[in-house]
């Protein structure tokens, strides 16, 4: 492996680590930004304050710069007027026919700047300046005009204004000693009896630039200090507001976890104190109501349990007497014999109701336990279906128990009695509402859980009823007769049994499309699965309404006369045929 290859890999690895670290830190900041109202208020205040400081700084900088330039230009013009009087006196002795005009102009500048210690520079109220004199006798060719001083620093457009007899000023930048120098240049014509002259005074802005730089540093330091103080003040003020809110949120979480004695501290008499007082009053009221509800629930559970136990003894006596009567029903008249059969049937239903009430009491009291063992969900469901097959045959309902897809493993550790009771209740409920259509049981499994769906194609459920089917004694249609002789507690008990296993029991239904119940159980009790291996049906629309009229009927064979023709229900075009897979 070459050195370049190792180096490129190292660079890619470093880039990847930096990118990952940046992404991690950004996600942390994003999460903190969403959770912390104090951070959002402080950052927003600092951002707005920074914008205001920048605008104010720009305005102040512009004002200071304008005032400095105006003062510099006024001083430069005043200095030009003063120097003009001196030059007019000094240039009266210039010989117009002499060939040494440049030397005479130099002499005039020397007399003008006698106060200068070096070159053609003089200290005035407008600051140091450099003077330039130009002989304007040949305006057409400026390169041949005699001049004294750094005439190359004077811009051409400014010289044009002065040659036309105008006083002109301009800010111009030149290069001197490998440095950039910005100057205010004032040009004015000089009145002379012998020849036309122009005078230019060059005032460097070095002092003003240093003054502006110092002011900029002062503004930056002041802005930084101001932002820091604003951040600290905003943080302090926001903390005073946010801290009681955080305490209220923390207290609410503790109340939700069951610590009903937790209260907020009340400090002072301001709005936050009134908020704390109101919160504490609400917590006291909630505690009182919850305590009353718990006491009422305990009394109700104790009453249900006591009544159920107390009814067992007289029920046993009545059961014995009813069995004796039922055994001798052949000796009774027809009306009395039928009454004996009805008595035994209602006693059976009464016993089921008492058993369900006792089970509900144990579940409500939290004393129900699991006798977990290893079992197969398909076998349990098949056994439960067989136990109610007689009811299905009486109702004309076909039970279809499909095998697991591709021989999927449906093994789990659960309470066989409770799982079988869930399946028996679901299948019996589906038979009651199948309206003669089939009832289908399908299975599925993944690494975490196993599931089974019980699907019927009967009356279905209206909107909102899927959440009510597990309510005790609730019935979608009170006028409907139960073929299975249920007590109205089966689905409620099934839901509690599923929760004991850390599983779930879900319901779906559409009017005219039937209903579907899905039982999802973890492979091991206590480990709640994230998802179910099976999905509930979705609401579908059929494109051809006439397809709903299709029916599967049995034609009578020839010579057998008229036979009963039973409609098997509308063709389910929206359902995929599992038998063809």
XYZ file of C-alpha atoms in Angstrom:
581
model
C 0.000 0.000 0.000
C 1.496 3.339 -1.065
C 1.957 6.325 1.186
C -0.567 8.339 -0.828
C -3.220 5.631 -0.389
C -2.717 5.532 3.381
C -2.771 9.303 3.524
C -6.011 9.540 1.489
C -7.659 6.920 3.712
C -6.577 8.808 6.808
C -7.972 12.052 5.376
C -11.290 10.383 4.468
C -11.532 8.836 7.932
C -10.784 12.171 9.599
C -13.348 13.925 7.398
C -15.945 11.291 8.223
C -15.275 11.617 11.976
C -15.480 15.400 11.817
C -18.721 15.220 9.834
C -20.204 12.717 12.286
C -19.146 14.786 15.286
C -20.607 17.913 13.717
C -23.882 16.111 12.978
C -24.035 14.758 16.553
C -23.435 18.165 18.093
C -25.987 19.747 15.788
C -28.609 17.167 16.776
C -27.863 17.818 20.448
C -28.229 21.567 19.955
C -31.427 21.046 17.962
C -32.885 18.896 20.739
C -31.839 21.459 23.359
C -33.339 24.234 21.213
C -36.686 22.442 21.064
C -36.784 21.691 24.795
C -35.419 24.920 26.317
C -37.614 27.986 26.086
C -34.954 29.936 28.004
C -32.338 29.209 25.329
C -34.697 30.283 22.556
C -35.546 33.560 24.316
C -31.889 34.382 25.043
C -30.706 33.572 21.513
C -33.598 35.462 19.925
C -32.955 38.500 22.113
C -29.226 38.440 21.304
C -29.931 38.088 17.570
C -32.327 41.045 17.571
C -29.976 43.070 19.759
C -27.086 42.298 17.411
C -29.121 43.526 14.443
C -29.995 46.733 16.318
C -26.354 47.264 17.361
C -25.149 46.762 13.779
C -27.655 49.295 12.441
C -26.803 51.816 15.157
C -23.077 51.265 14.590
C -23.435 51.878 10.879
C -25.438 55.048 11.489
C -22.920 56.337 14.052
C -20.005 55.466 11.775
C -21.609 57.311 8.898
C -22.354 60.349 11.033
C -18.816 60.504 12.466
C -17.227 60.024 9.044
C -19.391 62.723 7.485
C -18.591 65.193 10.257
C -14.854 64.516 10.030
C -14.812 64.902 6.234
C -16.923 68.065 6.350
C -14.641 69.585 8.971
C -11.592 68.586 6.949
C -12.948 70.099 3.743
C -13.952 73.356 5.445
C -10.528 73.649 7.038
C -8.856 72.857 3.716
C -10.882 75.548 1.921
C -10.045 78.090 4.645
C -6.357 77.194 4.348
C -6.546 77.581 0.557
C -8.018 81.068 0.953
C -5.253 82.053 3.372
C -2.517 80.604 1.142
C -3.990 82.329 -1.926
C -3.411 85.786 -0.436
C 0.201 84.891 0.352
C 0.871 83.558 -3.136
C -0.644 86.590 -4.862
C 1.809 88.805 -3.033
C 4.761 86.527 -3.652
C 4.066 85.979 -7.376
C 3.980 89.669 -8.324
C 7.750 89.531 -8.843
C 7.623 86.605 -11.273
C 9.055 87.581 -14.676
C 6.637 86.372 -17.353
C 9.381 86.201 -19.983
C 11.825 84.265 -17.864
C 12.662 80.666 -18.720
C 13.020 79.712 -15.059
C 9.327 79.775 -14.182
C 9.589 76.428 -12.381
C 12.384 77.774 -10.177
C 10.353 80.865 -9.390
C 7.322 78.685 -8.509
C 9.519 76.597 -6.220
C 10.721 79.739 -4.539
C 7.133 80.868 -4.053
C 6.233 77.531 -2.471
C 9.267 77.792 -0.189
C 8.123 81.187 0.976
C 4.578 79.813 1.391
C 5.732 76.935 3.547
C 8.512 78.594 5.509
C 6.960 77.162 8.681
C 7.490 73.637 7.412
C 10.442 71.678 8.702
C 10.802 69.464 5.640
C 9.661 69.632 2.012
C 6.532 71.485 1.061
C 4.515 70.549 4.120
C 2.937 72.965 6.566
C 0.899 72.477 9.789
C -2.411 74.368 9.755
C -5.777 74.179 11.433
C -6.806 71.616 8.811
C -3.716 69.533 9.465
C -0.561 68.920 7.497
C -0.726 69.605 3.759
C 1.394 69.606 0.634
C 1.178 72.525 -1.864
C 1.355 72.334 -5.649
C 1.674 75.308 -8.087
C 1.013 74.933 -11.793
C 1.574 77.414 -14.611
C -1.569 77.346 -16.740
C -0.165 79.228 -19.713
C -0.424 76.136 -21.994
C -3.720 74.523 -21.029
C -3.823 72.327 -24.105
C -0.760 70.299 -23.125
C -0.622 69.805 -19.339
C 2.624 67.803 -19.493
C 4.491 70.946 -20.703
C 3.094 73.222 -17.990
C 5.723 74.324 -15.444
C 4.809 73.120 -11.961
C 6.183 73.003 -8.443
C 5.286 70.192 -6.055
C 3.899 66.636 -6.595
C 1.691 67.506 -9.533
C 1.220 63.772 -10.318
C -0.926 63.361 -7.190
C -3.526 65.818 -8.506
C -6.309 64.071 -10.500
C -6.952 65.278 -14.042
C -10.670 65.971 -13.563
C -9.936 68.265 -10.632
C -7.387 70.208 -12.704
C -10.010 70.707 -15.399
C -12.380 72.407 -12.934
C -9.615 74.684 -11.622
C -8.426 75.611 -15.119
C -11.939 76.875 -15.820
C -11.586 79.238 -12.856
C -13.555 77.200 -10.244
C -12.737 76.295 -6.658
C -12.945 72.477 -6.413
C -12.323 69.771 -3.809
C -11.961 65.998 -4.119
C -11.056 63.009 -1.977
C -8.368 61.075 -3.806
C -6.144 58.107 -3.010
C -2.490 57.941 -4.144
C 0.489 55.662 -3.614
C 3.384 57.012 -1.572
C 6.327 55.002 -0.332
C 4.555 51.701 -1.108
C 1.587 52.809 0.980
C -1.912 53.988 0.109
C -2.675 57.545 1.235
C -6.131 59.098 1.048
C -6.176 62.894 0.799
C -8.558 65.816 0.503
C -7.319 67.955 -2.425
C -8.387 71.595 -2.792
C -7.714 73.365 -6.072
C -8.159 77.083 -6.793
C -6.982 79.493 -9.497
C -4.389 82.119 -8.461
C -4.877 85.688 -9.652
C -1.670 87.007 -11.179
C -0.964 89.967 -13.413
C 1.666 88.123 -15.380
C 0.308 84.566 -16.126
C -2.568 82.172 -15.091
C -1.638 79.898 -12.170
C -3.392 77.118 -10.215
C -2.767 76.144 -6.612
C -3.548 72.728 -5.138
C -3.347 71.845 -1.449
C -3.172 68.131 -0.545
C -4.361 67.280 2.988
C -3.702 63.621 4.029
C -6.533 61.926 5.956
C -4.199 59.737 7.994
C -5.225 61.296 11.309
C -8.898 61.044 10.488
C -8.480 57.389 9.455
C -6.766 56.628 12.743
C -9.550 58.429 14.583
C -12.170 56.383 12.712
C -10.270 53.139 13.387
C -10.157 53.943 17.088
C -13.836 54.758 17.109
C -14.604 51.509 15.290
C -12.671 49.551 17.896
C -14.528 51.409 20.607
C -17.871 50.645 18.957
C -16.991 46.953 18.546
C -15.893 46.614 22.176
C -18.974 48.514 23.331
C -21.224 46.307 21.169
C -19.632 43.131 22.552
C -20.003 44.349 26.139
C -23.574 45.464 25.446
C -24.492 42.082 23.931
C -22.910 40.241 26.842
C -24.840 42.368 29.324
C -28.065 41.938 27.355
C -27.525 38.163 27.245
C -26.918 38.043 30.985
C -29.928 40.253 31.732
C -32.180 38.283 29.365
C -31.001 35.009 30.867
C -31.678 36.281 34.382
C -35.126 37.641 33.531
C -36.103 34.579 31.512
C -34.901 32.293 34.260
C -37.173 34.027 36.750
C -40.114 33.265 34.455
C -39.071 29.820 33.245
C -37.992 28.377 36.585
C -41.539 28.264 38.058
C -42.793 26.736 34.800
C -40.113 24.055 34.995
C -40.992 23.402 38.620
C -44.660 23.091 37.630
C -43.768 20.648 34.849
C -41.590 18.586 37.194
C -44.293 18.562 39.849
C -46.889 17.526 37.249
C -44.665 14.633 36.136
C -44.301 13.469 39.741
C -48.059 13.708 40.212
C -48.565 11.672 37.041
C -46.186 9.022 38.409
C -48.375 8.641 41.493
C -46.760 11.005 44.019
C -49.962 12.834 44.901
C -48.397 14.663 47.856
C -45.998 16.687 45.684
C -46.659 20.452 45.654
C -45.062 23.627 44.307
C -43.381 26.172 46.544
C -45.236 29.460 46.885
C -42.895 32.473 47.157
C -44.235 36.027 47.246
C -47.531 37.323 45.950
C -46.846 37.877 42.241
C -48.331 36.111 39.228
C -46.025 33.119 39.614
C -47.043 32.755 43.244
C -50.708 32.778 42.227
C -49.892 30.179 39.565
C -48.268 27.971 42.212
C -51.251 28.394 44.524
C -53.691 27.479 41.744
C -51.554 24.490 40.794
C -51.467 23.261 44.381
C -55.228 23.679 44.717
C -55.696 21.679 41.526
C -53.370 18.961 42.871
C -55.341 18.825 46.143
C -58.598 18.500 44.247
C -57.184 15.785 41.994
C -55.819 13.882 44.981
C -59.174 14.023 46.722
C -61.051 12.844 43.633
C -58.541 10.096 42.878
C -58.701 8.900 46.468
C -62.493 8.843 46.307
C -62.397 6.954 43.012
C -59.934 4.433 44.403
C -62.071 3.890 47.470
C -65.174 3.566 45.323
C -63.380 1.149 42.996
C -62.208 -0.954 45.923
C -65.726 -1.033 47.352
C -67.134 -1.955 43.950
C -64.583 -4.733 43.433
C -65.118 -6.032 46.952
C -68.892 -5.948 46.453
C -68.637 -7.807 43.134
C -66.312 -10.403 44.616
C -68.430 -10.878 47.765
C -71.668 -11.146 45.801
C -70.122 -13.623 43.402
C -68.852 -15.778 46.237
C -72.109 -15.543 48.153
C -74.124 -16.568 45.107
C -72.110 -19.731 44.584
C -73.751 -21.586 47.496
C -77.396 -20.988 46.527
C -76.441 -21.495 42.886
C -74.996 -24.904 43.718
C -78.222 -25.853 45.488
C -80.349 -24.656 42.610
C -78.058 -26.438 40.162
C -78.522 -29.736 42.022
C -82.302 -29.334 42.053
C -82.332 -28.363 38.367
C -80.228 -31.371 37.422
C -82.667 -33.645 39.234
C -85.584 -32.053 37.396
C -83.753 -32.160 34.091
C -82.981 -35.859 34.522
C -86.676 -36.567 35.069
C -87.965 -34.235 32.309
C -89.281 -37.186 30.264
C -91.848 -37.886 32.971
C -93.175 -34.282 32.956
C -95.800 -32.808 30.701
C -94.400 -31.080 27.580
C -94.714 -27.552 28.973
C -93.011 -28.450 32.251
C -90.304 -30.392 30.442
C -89.484 -27.345 28.289
C -89.354 -25.148 31.394
C -86.841 -27.556 32.925
C -84.604 -27.256 29.856
C -84.790 -23.477 29.910
C -83.956 -23.508 33.626
C -80.820 -25.554 33.020
C -79.735 -23.319 30.101
C -80.128 -20.137 32.132
C -78.292 -21.706 35.069
C -75.405 -22.495 32.715
C -75.324 -18.875 31.575
C -75.585 -17.699 35.183
C -72.602 -19.821 36.158
C -70.590 -18.381 33.260
C -71.533 -14.882 34.376
C -70.419 -15.582 37.947
C -67.142 -17.025 36.712
C -66.524 -13.956 34.541
C -67.375 -11.618 37.408
C -64.905 -13.395 39.679
C -62.258 -13.214 36.962
C -62.889 -9.497 36.443
C -62.581 -8.964 40.199
C -59.211 -10.688 40.273
C -58.009 -8.698 37.280
C -59.175 -5.401 38.793
C -57.539 -6.266 42.108
C -54.252 -7.019 40.347
C -53.950 -10.508 41.843
C -54.217 -12.395 38.550
C -51.095 -14.409 37.751
C -49.759 -16.232 34.721
C -49.033 -19.936 34.567
C -46.602 -19.579 31.695
C -45.584 -22.567 29.658
C -44.296 -23.193 26.174
C -47.106 -23.641 23.652
C -48.017 -23.201 19.983
C -50.473 -20.445 19.084
C -51.868 -22.361 16.104
C -52.703 -25.384 18.235
C -54.357 -23.240 20.900
C -56.437 -21.371 18.305
C -57.440 -24.598 16.568
C -58.535 -26.085 19.876
C -60.573 -22.977 20.701
C -62.225 -23.069 17.282
C -63.165 -26.710 17.727
C -64.779 -25.917 21.069
C -67.266 -23.535 19.400
C -67.633 -25.377 16.091
C -71.011 -26.761 17.167
C -72.310 -23.203 17.596
C -70.885 -22.280 14.187
C -72.587 -25.260 12.538
C -75.894 -24.347 14.165
C -75.550 -20.767 12.893
C -74.477 -21.830 9.400
C -71.040 -20.239 9.778
C -67.980 -21.810 8.197
C -64.834 -21.735 10.361
C -61.636 -21.442 8.346
C -58.414 -21.958 10.301
C -55.541 -21.292 7.885
C -52.142 -22.834 8.567
C -49.186 -20.543 9.351
C -47.620 -19.088 6.184
C -44.584 -21.073 5.001
C -44.577 -23.110 8.199
C -43.827 -20.086 10.384
C -42.868 -20.788 13.981
C -45.688 -19.719 16.319
C -44.131 -20.953 19.550
C -44.371 -18.695 22.597
C -44.301 -18.805 26.377
C -47.743 -17.926 27.753
C -50.640 -19.026 29.912
C -52.449 -21.648 27.821
C -55.745 -21.241 29.703
C -55.895 -17.493 29.188
C -54.778 -17.600 25.544
C -57.369 -20.271 24.754
C -60.023 -18.193 26.520
C -59.090 -15.169 24.391
C -59.372 -17.192 21.192
C -62.650 -18.782 22.260
C -64.165 -15.384 23.044
C -62.986 -13.887 19.739
C -64.257 -16.772 17.625
C -67.596 -16.901 19.461
C -68.020 -13.140 19.014
C -67.243 -13.450 15.288
C -69.826 -16.231 14.908
C -72.454 -14.054 16.600
C -71.906 -11.248 14.072
C -70.944 -13.196 10.930
C -74.481 -13.142 9.474
C -73.929 -16.575 7.932
C -70.619 -15.619 6.336
C -67.308 -17.372 6.991
C -65.001 -16.708 9.955
C -61.297 -16.836 9.127
C -58.301 -17.286 11.437
C -54.892 -16.269 10.072
C -51.508 -16.382 11.780
C -48.182 -14.612 11.597
C -44.972 -14.273 13.536
C -41.648 -12.452 13.713
C -38.662 -12.501 16.030
C -40.451 -10.619 18.805
C -44.095 -11.689 18.677
C -46.778 -13.917 17.232
C -50.235 -12.817 16.138
C -53.591 -14.156 15.002
C -56.513 -12.351 13.352
C -60.166 -13.413 13.580
C -62.053 -12.014 10.586
C -65.778 -12.108 9.860
C -67.782 -10.608 6.999
C -70.941 -9.713 8.866
C -72.520 -6.455 9.940
C -69.210 -4.855 10.888
C -68.652 -1.890 13.173
C -69.668 1.704 12.775
C -67.272 4.611 13.207
C -66.007 4.807 16.789
C -67.324 1.400 17.838
C -63.909 -0.260 17.481
C -62.900 1.540 20.682
C -66.056 0.471 22.542
C -66.142 -3.259 21.829
C -63.927 -3.983 24.855
C -66.202 -2.068 27.235
C -67.933 -4.291 29.763
C -71.497 -5.267 28.836
C -71.383 -3.045 25.735
C -73.320 -4.269 22.700
C -73.371 -2.683 19.240
C -76.982 -3.815 18.737
C -78.840 -4.519 22.006
C -81.643 -6.227 20.099
C -79.322 -8.866 18.636
C -79.504 -12.304 20.246
C -76.252 -14.017 21.164
C -75.967 -17.486 19.712
C -73.011 -18.314 21.930
C -74.767 -17.343 25.142
C -72.094 -14.801 26.079
C -72.144 -12.696 29.227
C -70.948 -9.387 27.747
C -67.609 -9.640 29.577
C -65.712 -11.884 27.199
C -63.922 -9.205 25.170
C -63.115 -7.196 28.318
C -61.539 -10.244 29.947
C -59.710 -11.037 26.699
C -58.207 -7.551 26.617
C -56.997 -7.865 30.225
C -55.555 -11.331 29.507
C -53.640 -9.903 26.531
C -52.283 -7.077 28.677
C -51.133 -9.567 31.322
C -48.883 -11.054 28.651
C -47.651 -7.529 27.618
C -49.555 -8.076 24.377
C -52.282 -6.174 22.564
C -55.806 -6.811 21.303
C -56.985 -4.528 18.493
C -60.285 -4.253 16.635
C -61.265 -3.024 13.157
C -64.622 -2.867 11.440
C -66.567 -1.232 8.637
C -70.351 -1.297 8.158
C -71.201 -4.076 5.717
C -67.548 -5.169 5.468
C -67.344 -7.137 8.685
C -64.874 -6.857 11.534
C -61.435 -8.121 12.415
C -59.806 -8.682 15.816
C -56.038 -9.022 16.082
C -54.277 -10.644 19.049
C -50.544 -9.910 19.349
C -48.511 -11.721 22.029
C -44.780 -11.500 22.733
C -42.645 -14.587 22.445
C -41.876 -14.205 26.151
C -44.166 -12.572 28.752
C -43.229 -9.053 29.806
C -41.413 -8.069 26.603
C -43.823 -5.793 24.770
C -43.387 -6.113 20.979
C -42.763 -2.986 18.937
C -44.924 -4.042 15.984
C -47.421 -6.769 15.178
C -46.583 -9.441 12.594
C -50.044 -9.006 11.056
C -51.787 -5.867 9.877
C -55.451 -5.002 10.236
C -57.559 -4.633 7.074
C -57.782 -1.210 5.522
C -60.886 0.507 4.178
C -61.149 -0.287 0.483
C -63.493 0.835 -2.262
C -64.842 -1.508 -4.939
C -64.770 0.009 -8.442
C -67.640 -2.081 -9.829
C -70.687 -1.947 -7.514
C -72.406 -4.691 -9.505
C -69.709 -7.096 -8.322
C -71.285 -6.967 -4.869
C -74.331 -8.763 -6.265
C -72.313 -11.833 -7.178
C -73.240 -14.842 -5.071
C -72.148 -18.408 -4.829
C -75.140 -20.762 -4.801
C -75.624 -24.503 -5.069
C -77.789 -25.590 -7.982
C -80.201 -28.512 -7.300
C -79.307 -31.633 -9.174
C -81.757 -33.056 -11.651
C -84.349 -35.404 -10.241
C -83.796 -34.365 -6.642
C -86.538 -31.778 -6.662
C -86.209 -28.391 -5.089
C -83.444 -28.100 -2.544
C -82.686 -25.265 -0.217
C -80.436 -22.728 -1.894
C -78.322 -20.762 0.603
C -76.655 -17.496 -0.350
C -73.029 -17.549 0.731
C -72.872 -13.766 0.840
C -71.469 -11.213 -1.625
C -68.242 -11.970 -3.424
C -65.353 -10.424 -1.482
C -63.486 -8.940 -4.422
C -61.432 -6.761 -2.089
C -60.010 -9.669 -0.158
C -57.071 -11.586 -1.480
C -57.654 -15.312 -1.766
C -55.358 -16.973 0.712
C -56.253 -20.384 -0.601
C -54.628 -19.621 -3.958
C -51.270 -18.799 -2.396
